[in-house]
Short mmCIF file of C-alpha atoms in Angstrom, two decimals:
data_model
loop_
_atom_site.label_atom_id
_atom_site.label_comp_id
_atom_site.label_asym_id
_atom_site.label_seq_id
_atom_site.Cartn_x
_atom_site.Cartn_y
_atom_site.Cartn_z
CA MET B 1 90.62 109.66 77.90
CA GLU B 2 92.22 107.66 80.68
CA LYS B 3 91.28 108.84 84.17
CA ARG B 4 94.29 109.66 86.29
CA PHE B 5 94.69 109.54 90.02
CA THR B 6 97.24 111.55 91.91
CA PHE B 7 98.64 109.37 94.65
CA GLY B 8 101.53 107.83 92.72
CA PHE B 9 104.02 109.46 95.06
CA VAL B 10 102.59 107.55 98.03
CA ALA B 11 102.83 104.33 96.08
CA GLN B 12 106.45 105.07 95.10
CA LEU B 13 107.39 105.76 98.71
CA PHE B 14 106.06 102.49 99.94
CA LEU B 15 107.45 100.46 97.11
CA LEU B 16 110.83 101.39 98.60
CA VAL B 17 110.07 99.42 101.77
CA LEU B 18 107.13 97.18 100.94
CA THR B 19 107.79 93.55 101.69
CA GLN B 20 106.65 91.05 99.10
CA TRP B 21 104.53 89.00 101.48
CA ASP B 22 103.69 86.21 99.07
CA THR B 23 107.38 85.26 98.87
CA VAL B 24 108.11 85.44 102.60
CA ALA B 25 109.57 82.20 103.94
CA GLY B 26 109.76 81.52 107.66
CA LEU B 27 108.36 79.55 110.55
CA ASP B 28 104.64 79.32 111.05
CA ILE B 29 103.36 81.15 114.11
CA LYS B 30 99.96 81.06 115.79
CA ALA B 31 97.57 83.48 117.47
CA SER B 32 94.56 82.10 119.32
CA VAL B 33 91.40 84.21 119.33
CA MET B 34 88.61 82.55 121.25
CA ASN B 35 88.06 79.22 119.46
CA THR B 36 90.00 80.07 116.31
CA THR B 37 93.75 79.80 115.68
CA PHE B 38 95.23 82.13 113.06
CA ILE B 39 98.36 80.78 111.39
CA GLY B 40 100.78 83.47 110.26
CA VAL B 41 104.42 83.46 109.24
CA THR B 42 107.65 84.90 110.65
CA LYS B 43 110.69 86.45 109.05
CA CYS B 44 113.96 87.39 110.73
CA THR B 45 116.72 89.80 109.82
CA SER B 46 119.69 89.36 112.16
CA THR B 47 118.08 89.28 115.62
CA ARG B 48 115.09 91.44 114.69
CA GLY B 49 112.07 90.22 112.83
CA TYR B 50 108.32 90.19 112.61
CA ALA B 51 105.29 87.98 112.40
CA SER B 52 102.62 88.74 109.83
CA PHE B 53 98.99 87.74 110.05
CA LEU B 54 97.39 88.80 106.77
CA GLY B 55 93.85 88.74 105.44
CA ILE B 56 92.03 88.40 108.76
CA ARG B 57 88.31 88.88 108.37
CA TYR B 58 86.84 91.36 110.80
CA GLY B 59 83.42 91.92 109.20
CA GLU B 60 80.75 89.83 107.53
CA PRO B 61 80.99 90.09 103.72
CA PRO B 62 78.89 93.09 102.58
CA SER B 63 77.84 91.46 99.32
CA GLY B 64 74.67 90.03 97.79
CA ASP B 65 71.66 91.08 99.86
CA LYS B 66 74.06 92.80 102.29
CA ARG B 67 75.33 95.27 99.69
CA PHE B 68 74.71 98.83 100.97
CA GLN B 69 74.02 97.57 104.50
CA LYS B 70 76.01 97.76 107.73
CA SER B 71 78.26 94.81 108.39
CA SER B 72 78.76 93.04 111.72
CA LEU B 73 81.69 91.34 113.40
CA TYR B 74 82.62 88.16 111.56
CA LYS B 75 82.00 84.93 113.43
CA TYR B 76 84.61 82.29 112.66
CA SER B 77 83.44 78.70 112.56
CA GLU B 78 86.83 77.22 111.62
CA ASP B 79 89.31 75.94 114.20
CA ASN B 80 92.34 76.97 112.12
CA VAL B 81 92.58 79.86 109.66
CA GLU B 82 95.63 80.44 107.46
CA ALA B 83 96.61 84.12 107.53
CA LYS B 84 99.55 84.26 105.11
CA LYS B 85 98.24 86.36 102.24
CA PHE B 86 96.23 89.52 101.78
CA GLY B 87 92.46 89.39 101.48
CA ASN B 88 90.49 91.03 98.69
CA ILE B 89 90.72 94.78 98.39
CA CYS B 90 87.47 96.76 98.17
CA PRO B 91 86.00 97.56 94.73
CA GLN B 92 87.46 100.59 92.98
CA LEU B 93 88.48 101.67 89.50
CA ARG B 94 91.57 99.67 88.57
CA LYS B 95 92.69 101.44 85.38
CA GLY B 96 95.21 104.21 86.04
CA ASN B 97 95.08 103.58 89.79
CA PRO B 98 98.60 103.61 91.31
CA LEU B 99 97.37 102.27 94.65
CA VAL B 100 96.31 98.94 93.16
CA SER B 101 98.63 96.30 91.77
CA ASP B 102 97.80 93.62 89.22
CA SER B 103 98.17 90.99 91.93
CA ASP B 104 95.50 92.55 94.17
CA SER B 105 92.27 90.58 94.10
CA MET B 106 89.19 92.82 94.24
CA ASP B 107 85.75 91.90 95.52
CA GLU B 108 82.88 93.21 97.65
CA ASP B 109 83.94 90.60 100.19
CA CYS B 110 86.77 92.86 101.32
CA LEU B 111 86.53 93.53 105.07
CA PHE B 112 89.98 92.25 105.96
CA MET B 113 92.77 93.48 108.20
CA ASN B 114 96.48 92.76 108.51
CA ILE B 115 98.43 92.53 111.76
CA ILE B 116 102.22 92.88 111.79
CA VAL B 117 103.99 92.10 115.07
CA PRO B 118 107.66 92.81 115.93
CA LEU B 119 109.66 89.80 117.11
CA ASP B 120 112.85 89.08 118.99
CA CYS B 121 114.10 86.29 116.73
CA ASP B 122 116.38 84.90 119.44
CA LYS B 123 113.23 83.67 121.18
CA LEU B 124 112.00 81.70 118.17
CA GLY B 125 112.56 78.04 118.80
CA LYS B 126 110.16 75.95 116.77
CA THR B 127 107.35 76.28 114.30
CA ASP B 128 103.77 76.79 115.48
CA GLN B 129 104.68 78.76 118.58
CA ASP B 130 101.95 81.02 119.91
CA ILE B 131 102.71 84.71 119.41
CA SER B 132 101.44 85.53 122.91
CA GLU B 133 104.32 83.48 124.35
CA LEU B 134 106.87 85.65 122.53
CA VAL B 135 105.32 89.12 122.54
CA LYS B 136 103.54 90.91 125.34
CA GLY B 137 102.46 94.46 126.10
CA LYS B 138 103.30 96.05 122.74
CA ALA B 139 101.79 99.38 121.73
CA VAL B 140 99.31 99.12 118.83
CA TYR B 141 98.96 101.43 115.81
CA ILE B 142 95.79 101.14 113.70
CA PHE B 143 96.36 102.87 110.35
CA ILE B 144 93.50 103.91 108.02
CA HIS B 145 94.56 104.36 104.39
CA GLY B 146 93.64 107.39 102.31
CA GLY B 147 92.52 107.79 98.70
CA ILE B 148 89.71 110.43 98.69
CA PHE B 149 87.32 107.71 99.91
CA ILE B 150 87.34 105.99 96.49
CA ILE B 151 90.71 104.22 96.06
CA GLY B 152 93.39 102.52 98.13
CA SER B 153 93.78 99.50 100.38
CA SER B 154 95.57 98.29 103.47
CA ASN B 155 98.01 96.18 101.46
CA LEU B 156 100.27 99.08 100.55
CA TYR B 157 100.91 100.02 104.17
CA SER B 158 101.41 96.57 105.67
CA ASN B 159 105.20 96.56 105.71
CA SER B 160 107.74 95.29 108.22
CA GLU B 161 109.99 98.35 108.39
CA MET B 162 107.73 100.31 110.67
CA VAL B 163 107.13 97.59 113.24
CA MET B 164 110.77 96.51 113.54
CA LYS B 165 112.07 100.07 113.96
CA GLY B 166 109.19 101.32 116.07
CA ASP B 167 108.70 98.14 118.14
CA PHE B 168 104.91 98.30 117.98
CA ILE B 169 102.13 96.23 116.45
CA ALA B 170 100.71 97.65 113.20
CA VAL B 171 97.14 97.01 112.10
CA THR B 172 95.95 98.04 108.64
CA LEU B 173 92.43 97.57 107.34
CA ASN B 174 90.22 97.70 104.28
CA TYR B 175 86.91 99.54 104.32
CA ARG B 176 84.24 100.05 101.69
CA LEU B 177 84.96 102.84 99.22
CA GLY B 178 83.05 104.99 96.75
CA LEU B 179 79.42 104.04 96.15
CA PHE B 180 79.80 100.90 98.22
CA GLY B 181 80.91 102.80 101.30
CA PHE B 182 79.52 106.33 101.05
CA LEU B 183 76.28 106.30 99.05
CA ALA B 184 73.27 107.30 101.17
CA THR B 185 69.53 107.84 100.71
CA ASP B 186 69.04 109.71 104.01
CA ASP B 187 66.82 106.92 105.36
CA ASN B 188 67.10 103.22 106.19
CA ALA B 189 67.26 102.03 102.58
CA ILE B 190 70.98 102.81 102.19
CA PRO B 191 72.49 103.88 105.52
CA ALA B 192 75.11 106.62 105.36
CA ASN B 193 78.81 106.29 106.12
CA LEU B 194 79.13 102.53 105.65
CA GLY B 195 82.87 102.95 105.15
CA LEU B 196 83.16 104.68 108.53
CA TRP B 197 81.07 101.97 110.17
CA ASP B 198 83.44 99.37 108.65
CA GLN B 199 86.40 101.19 110.20
CA GLN B 200 84.66 101.32 113.56
CA LEU B 201 83.96 97.59 113.35
CA ALA B 202 87.67 96.94 112.76
CA ILE B 203 88.58 99.18 115.71
CA GLN B 204 86.21 97.14 117.89
CA TRP B 205 87.81 93.91 116.69
CA VAL B 206 91.27 95.18 117.59
CA LYS B 207 90.16 96.26 121.06
CA GLN B 208 88.63 92.84 121.70
CA ASN B 209 91.36 90.65 120.24
CA ILE B 210 94.74 92.35 119.88
CA ALA B 211 95.94 91.06 123.26
CA ALA B 212 96.09 87.60 121.64
CA PHE B 213 98.77 89.02 119.31
CA GLY B 214 100.78 90.57 122.16
CA GLY B 215 99.11 93.98 122.06
CA ASP B 216 98.41 96.28 124.99
CA ILE B 217 94.82 97.54 124.81
CA SER B 218 95.72 100.50 127.02
CA ARG B 219 98.19 101.76 124.38
CA ILE B 220 96.26 101.93 121.12
CA THR B 221 96.94 104.73 118.61
CA LEU B 222 94.52 105.38 115.75
CA GLY B 223 95.95 107.09 112.70
CA GLY B 224 95.56 107.71 109.02
CA HIS B 225 96.59 109.80 106.07
CA SER B 226 94.49 112.11 103.87
CA ALA B 227 90.97 110.60 103.76
CA GLY B 228 92.25 108.13 106.36
CA SER B 229 93.19 111.05 108.59
CA MET B 230 89.74 112.59 108.15
CA SER B 231 88.29 109.19 109.03
CA ALA B 232 90.42 108.87 112.14
CA ILE B 233 89.27 112.28 113.41
CA LEU B 234 85.63 111.40 112.76
CA GLN B 235 86.20 108.13 114.62
CA GLY B 236 87.50 110.26 117.47
CA PHE B 237 84.31 112.34 117.43
CA TYR B 238 82.09 109.23 117.47
CA GLY B 239 80.88 108.39 120.97
CA GLY B 240 80.93 104.65 120.34
CA ASN B 241 84.74 104.75 120.31
CA LYS B 242 85.07 106.25 123.77
CA ASN B 243 87.98 104.71 125.71
CA ILE B 244 88.98 102.39 122.84
CA PHE B 245 92.11 104.26 121.73
CA GLN B 246 94.31 106.67 123.65
CA ASN B 247 96.26 108.50 120.91
CA MET B 248 95.76 109.75 117.36
CA ILE B 249 98.07 110.62 114.47
CA ALA B 250 96.14 112.53 111.79
CA GLU B 251 98.29 113.29 108.74
CA SER B 252 97.29 115.75 106.01
CA GLY B 253 93.54 115.47 106.27
CA SER B 254 90.75 116.89 108.42
CA PRO B 255 86.94 117.00 108.26
CA PHE B 256 87.35 120.73 108.92
CA ALA B 257 88.25 121.09 105.23
CA PHE B 258 85.48 122.48 103.02
CA HIS B 259 82.86 120.10 101.64
CA ILE B 260 84.19 116.98 103.31
CA ILE B 261 80.89 116.23 105.03
CA SER B 262 77.67 116.49 102.98
CA GLU B 263 74.41 117.55 104.58
CA LYS B 264 72.33 115.27 102.33
CA GLY B 265 73.12 112.01 100.59
CA TYR B 266 69.97 111.47 98.51
CA PRO B 267 70.71 113.94 95.66
CA ALA B 268 74.00 112.20 94.84
CA ALA B 269 72.38 108.76 95.20
CA LEU B 270 69.62 109.76 92.77
CA LYS B 271 72.10 111.14 90.23
CA ILE B 272 74.25 108.03 90.40
CA ALA B 273 71.23 105.74 90.05
CA GLN B 274 70.17 107.67 86.96
CA LEU B 275 73.68 107.38 85.52
CA ALA B 276 73.42 103.63 86.16
CA GLY B 277 70.31 103.52 83.98
CA CYS B 278 67.74 103.31 86.75
CA ASN B 279 64.33 104.73 85.79
CA LEU B 280 63.58 107.03 88.71
CA THR B 281 61.83 110.28 89.46
CA SER B 282 63.48 113.08 91.39
CA THR B 283 60.85 113.14 94.15
CA LYS B 284 62.27 111.89 97.44
CA SER B 285 60.20 109.23 99.19
CA ASP B 286 60.63 105.93 101.00
CA GLU B 287 59.65 104.17 97.79
CA SER B 288 62.16 106.08 95.66
CA SER B 289 64.95 105.14 98.09
CA LYS B 290 63.94 101.49 97.87
CA GLU B 291 63.94 101.71 94.08
CA ILE B 292 67.47 103.13 94.10
CA LEU B 293 68.59 100.29 96.37
CA LYS B 294 66.90 97.64 94.23
CA CYS B 295 68.31 99.02 91.00
CA LEU B 296 71.90 99.45 92.21
CA LYS B 297 71.90 95.99 93.80
CA GLY B 298 71.31 94.66 90.31
CA ARG B 299 74.34 96.41 88.82
CA SER B 300 77.76 94.79 88.55
CA VAL B 301 80.68 95.67 90.81
CA THR B 302 82.66 96.89 87.79
CA ASP B 303 79.90 99.24 86.65
CA LEU B 304 79.45 100.72 90.13
CA ALA B 305 83.19 101.17 90.59
CA ALA B 306 83.30 103.18 87.35
CA LEU B 307 80.38 105.34 88.52
CA THR B 308 82.25 105.98 91.74
CA TYR B 309 84.83 107.99 89.85
CA SER B 310 82.18 110.06 88.09
CA LYS B 311 81.04 111.17 91.56
CA ARG B 312 84.47 111.30 93.13
CA LEU B 313 83.53 113.55 96.02
CA LEU B 314 81.25 110.99 97.63
CA GLY B 315 82.23 110.93 101.26
CA PRO B 316 80.89 111.21 104.80
CA VAL B 317 77.30 112.38 105.21
CA LEU B 318 75.42 113.96 108.12
CA ASP B 319 73.27 111.09 109.37
CA ASN B 320 72.72 112.05 113.03
CA ASP B 321 74.06 108.65 113.89
CA PHE B 322 77.78 108.41 113.18
CA ILE B 323 78.05 112.10 112.29
CA THR B 324 75.81 114.29 114.43
CA LYS B 325 74.49 117.75 113.66
CA GLU B 326 76.91 119.11 116.28
CA THR B 327 79.86 117.65 114.41
CA PHE B 328 78.54 118.75 111.01
CA GLU B 329 78.12 122.35 112.16
CA LEU B 330 81.39 122.41 114.09
CA CYS B 331 83.62 121.24 111.26
CA PRO B 332 83.27 124.15 108.82
CA GLN B 333 82.93 126.82 111.49
CA GLY B 334 85.76 125.96 113.83
CA ILE B 335 85.87 127.00 117.46
CA ARG B 336 83.60 129.85 118.50
CA ASN B 337 83.76 131.37 121.97
CA PHE B 338 85.36 128.22 123.36
CA ALA B 339 82.03 126.41 123.00
CA ILE B 340 82.63 122.70 122.45
CA PRO B 341 79.93 120.05 121.99
CA ALA B 342 79.78 117.72 124.99
CA SER B 343 80.21 114.62 122.83
CA ILE B 344 83.49 115.91 121.42
CA SER B 345 84.70 117.18 124.78
CA SER B 346 84.22 113.73 126.33
CA ASN B 347 85.60 111.67 123.42
CA PHE B 348 87.98 113.40 121.04
CA ALA B 349 89.47 115.55 123.78
CA ASN B 350 90.28 112.49 125.85
CA ILE B 351 93.13 111.34 123.58
CA ASN B 352 96.59 112.69 122.76
CA LEU B 353 96.68 114.19 119.25
CA LEU B 354 99.43 114.71 116.66
CA THR B 355 98.16 116.34 113.46
CA GLY B 356 99.58 118.43 110.65
CA PHE B 357 100.28 118.84 106.96
CA THR B 358 103.09 119.01 104.42
CA THR B 359 104.26 122.35 103.08
CA ASN B 360 102.81 121.73 99.61
CA ASP B 361 99.90 119.36 100.28
CA GLY B 362 97.78 121.49 97.95
CA GLU B 363 99.57 120.08 94.91
CA VAL B 364 97.27 117.06 95.04
CA VAL B 365 94.15 119.28 94.89
CA PHE B 366 95.73 121.25 92.04
CA MET B 367 96.21 117.98 90.18
CA LEU B 368 92.61 116.89 90.74
CA ALA B 369 91.34 120.27 89.53
CA LEU B 370 93.42 120.20 86.35
CA ASN B 371 92.44 116.59 85.72
CA ASP B 372 88.75 117.57 85.84
CA ILE B 373 89.34 120.59 83.61
CA SER B 374 91.20 118.46 81.07
CA ASN B 375 88.27 116.04 80.95
CA VAL B 376 85.77 118.86 80.41
CA LEU B 377 87.91 120.37 77.64
CA GLY B 378 88.54 116.97 76.06
CA VAL B 379 92.31 117.42 76.22
CA SER B 380 94.04 114.68 74.25
CA ASN B 381 97.62 115.28 75.45
CA TRP B 382 97.23 115.22 79.21
CA GLU B 383 100.96 115.36 79.98
CA SER B 384 101.39 118.47 77.85
CA PHE B 385 98.34 120.10 79.44
CA VAL B 386 99.47 119.68 83.04
CA GLY B 387 103.10 120.25 82.19
CA LYS B 388 102.62 123.94 81.55
CA PRO B 389 102.61 126.40 84.46
CA VAL B 390 99.26 128.12 84.94
CA THR B 391 98.69 131.85 84.59
CA HIS B 392 97.96 134.54 87.15
CA GLU B 393 94.39 134.73 85.78
CA PHE B 394 93.91 130.99 86.31
CA VAL B 395 95.00 131.15 89.97
CA ARG B 396 92.84 134.23 90.54
CA GLY B 397 89.81 132.52 88.97
CA MET B 398 90.42 129.35 90.97
CA THR B 399 90.57 131.38 94.19
CA ASN B 400 87.37 133.21 93.28
CA ASN B 401 85.57 129.90 92.65
CA LEU B 402 86.78 128.45 95.94
CA LEU B 403 85.46 131.45 97.83
CA LEU B 404 82.12 131.21 96.03
CA MET B 405 81.88 127.47 96.75
CA ASN B 406 82.31 128.07 100.44
CA THR B 407 79.66 130.70 101.02
CA LYS B 408 75.94 129.92 101.27
CA GLU B 409 74.74 133.25 99.94
CA ASP B 410 74.65 134.31 96.31
CA ARG B 411 77.31 136.95 96.18
CA ILE B 412 80.11 138.33 94.06
CA ILE B 413 83.59 138.22 95.56
CA SER B 414 85.00 141.71 95.69
CA PRO B 415 87.93 142.20 93.30
CA PHE B 416 89.68 144.04 96.13
CA ILE B 417 89.53 140.87 98.26
CA LEU B 418 90.94 138.80 95.40
CA ASP B 419 93.68 141.35 94.83
CA ALA B 420 94.60 141.23 98.51
CA ILE B 421 94.78 137.43 98.47
CA MET B 422 96.90 137.33 95.34
CA GLU B 423 99.26 139.95 96.73
CA TYR B 424 99.56 138.08 100.03
CA TYR B 425 100.67 134.87 98.32
CA ARG B 426 102.90 136.54 95.76
CA ASP B 427 106.62 135.82 95.95
CA TRP B 428 107.96 139.39 95.83
CA SER B 429 111.51 138.18 95.27
CA LYS B 430 110.56 137.01 91.76
CA PRO B 431 108.86 138.76 88.84
CA SER B 432 105.08 138.37 88.64
CA THR B 433 105.50 137.15 85.06
CA ASN B 434 107.28 133.99 86.28
CA LEU B 435 104.55 131.40 85.70
CA THR B 436 106.32 128.71 87.73
CA THR B 437 106.17 131.03 90.73
CA VAL B 438 102.53 131.85 90.00
CA SER B 439 101.72 128.13 89.84
CA MET B 440 103.41 127.49 93.17
CA ASN B 441 101.38 130.39 94.61
CA GLY B 442 98.27 128.47 93.58
CA VAL B 443 99.57 125.37 95.36
CA ASP B 444 100.17 127.48 98.47
CA ILE B 445 96.60 128.79 98.42
CA LEU B 446 95.19 125.28 98.10
CA THR B 447 97.48 123.99 100.85
CA ASP B 448 96.21 126.63 103.26
CA ILE B 449 92.54 126.14 102.38
CA TYR B 450 92.39 122.34 102.33
CA PHE B 451 95.16 121.28 104.70
CA ALA B 452 96.89 123.90 106.85
CA LYS B 453 93.83 125.75 108.17
CA PRO B 454 91.83 122.53 108.74
CA ALA B 455 94.81 121.02 110.62
CA PHE B 456 95.07 124.15 112.72
CA ASN B 457 91.33 124.05 113.49
CA THR B 458 91.56 120.38 114.46
CA ALA B 459 94.48 121.08 116.80
CA LEU B 460 92.72 124.15 118.18
CA LEU B 461 89.56 122.19 118.94
CA HIS B 462 91.55 119.52 120.73
CA SER B 463 93.71 122.00 122.60
CA VAL B 464 90.79 124.20 123.68
CA ALA B 465 88.93 121.18 124.98
CA ASN B 466 91.90 120.41 127.18
CA THR B 467 92.82 123.91 128.36
CA CYS B 468 89.72 126.08 128.39
CA ARG B 469 88.73 124.80 131.81
CA ARG B 470 91.38 127.23 133.03
CA LEU B 471 89.15 129.95 131.63
CA ASN B 472 86.34 128.71 133.90
CA SER B 473 84.18 127.72 130.95
CA SER B 474 81.29 125.39 131.70
CA ASN B 475 81.75 123.72 128.30
CA CYS B 476 85.12 122.19 129.10
CA GLY B 477 85.81 118.69 130.27
CA ASN B 478 88.35 117.70 132.87
CA MET B 479 90.95 116.70 130.30
CA THR B 480 94.73 116.82 130.44
CA ARG B 481 95.69 115.38 127.06
CA LYS B 482 98.39 116.82 124.78
CA THR B 483 98.07 118.45 121.35
CA TYR B 484 100.84 118.57 118.73
CA LEU B 485 100.70 120.36 115.36
CA TYR B 486 103.37 119.87 112.69
CA GLU B 487 104.34 121.17 109.27
CA PHE B 488 106.44 118.65 107.35
CA ARG B 489 108.94 120.16 104.95
CA LEU B 490 111.67 118.29 103.15
CA PRO B 491 114.59 120.30 101.78
CA VAL B 492 114.31 120.77 98.02
CA SER B 493 117.57 118.84 97.65
CA ASN B 494 115.86 115.71 98.98
CA PRO B 495 114.78 113.53 96.02
CA LEU B 496 111.56 112.60 97.83
CA ALA B 497 110.56 116.28 97.87
CA ILE B 498 110.49 116.70 94.09
CA ASN B 499 108.21 114.05 92.69
CA SER B 500 105.20 115.35 90.84
CA TYR B 501 103.26 115.16 87.59
CA PHE B 502 104.02 118.90 87.33
CA PRO B 503 107.53 119.54 85.95
CA TRP B 504 107.37 123.05 87.41
CA PHE B 505 106.62 121.83 90.94
CA HIS B 506 109.20 122.03 93.71
CA GLY B 507 108.41 121.24 97.31
CA THR B 508 107.03 118.64 99.71
CA ARG B 509 104.11 116.74 98.25
CA HIS B 510 100.99 115.24 99.76
CA GLY B 511 102.02 111.95 101.37
CA ALA B 512 105.69 112.81 101.89
CA GLU B 513 105.47 112.34 105.65
CA ILE B 514 103.89 108.86 105.64
CA LEU B 515 107.11 106.92 105.18
CA PHE B 516 108.76 108.79 108.04
CA SER B 517 105.86 108.66 110.47
CA LEU B 518 105.13 104.97 109.93
CA THR B 519 108.78 103.92 110.01
CA ILE B 520 109.83 106.02 112.99
CA HIS B 521 106.58 105.81 114.97
#
């Protein structure tokens, strides 16, 4: 049966405003970075316009012998580099993937970024002008795409609408996904969190070079959506990013959500290697890690991308390098007694934060759950299966399983606790036999568990780090940054609010705020 992803709504939103870059006609424009000149293109609408510099390499290609290894900043040897089309997107399953178009080239050599700069077209005089002569001191927004760490690319978000209306420079980037970016053997064979290290490399590149494109390095905002939002927050926790960016916009995603960070990477790496046909034992050793690396290096990109989906929940791993034990323990627990790790107090707390969720973000988790169930049951008519509202028993069982998943002890969830939860989320204005209402109750539960509570914990952490010094706590830094928490809700009458694989769904889906935040930013 065809695998189905659940981010079509995001794709539909951006197709409304996405510029077809390969057909853009305009004057060439230059940006000089050290000894290399990037040649982009301009486009004007009335007196407003933009310059696009697409497919800029920021990292050395992580292919061949460098597969499953950290990349490094790319060193250009060319004097002139044409930057008029997107670079390769990172390997991922193409079939049934709404975040990939047929025109997207896909390859392990995928560490590219795109830079879109607003222009006052009245100042354009001739071709080959340098962008730094026309644009100075613009705020910069680095956006990390989502896609549950296995799908997506920067191409979808590199549009002109947001920079012309917001008057800021937008930077979007690719990073390794799935097995290529988040497989780990818990040793030096396959380092953990390669996708996060790619992002950090791109952030470094921007800090070092964005002034050549008219950017102000003292006004850099890091942001992202869903897995990109989780990534942005983890970048904020990482000490190596201290003083690189000043603001963060984290939309509908937080590492405070359950099971986002894994304690160990080796078990998943072993399972995936076995699925790939590698002849391995289950005993962990330096040699077994090397065997996994050797075997998976010999597999094709297509085969590994398919295996990525079979282990969809590959993601960040505790490595005591990018993600420390302090961060790993903090994320599921939240704030306790206003005690904040020093690394987070000095880094994450030293930026302004806007974070939040949409009213019905949980619909995307509901979809993923039903998709997995349909695969297990071998459902042939997928549309018919997901088209039916679920029962009260289904939502109760789902809630029970979620509670069991998120406790370390072997225990049985009290039926009284489950009854209390179901009663709390029940819409008392409608009969309990209304399965559409019951289904929406399930979405509400998932929204609170995976999005609302994690967003609240993220905002609380940030806020406490900036205000608890008034409580005379020794764990607080001397911070004065601001914290904002939002809930994004479109009226049901808005056509963007009702767009789901579920015919019974009504509300504001996962991804509904992206168009507004990027355009109005």
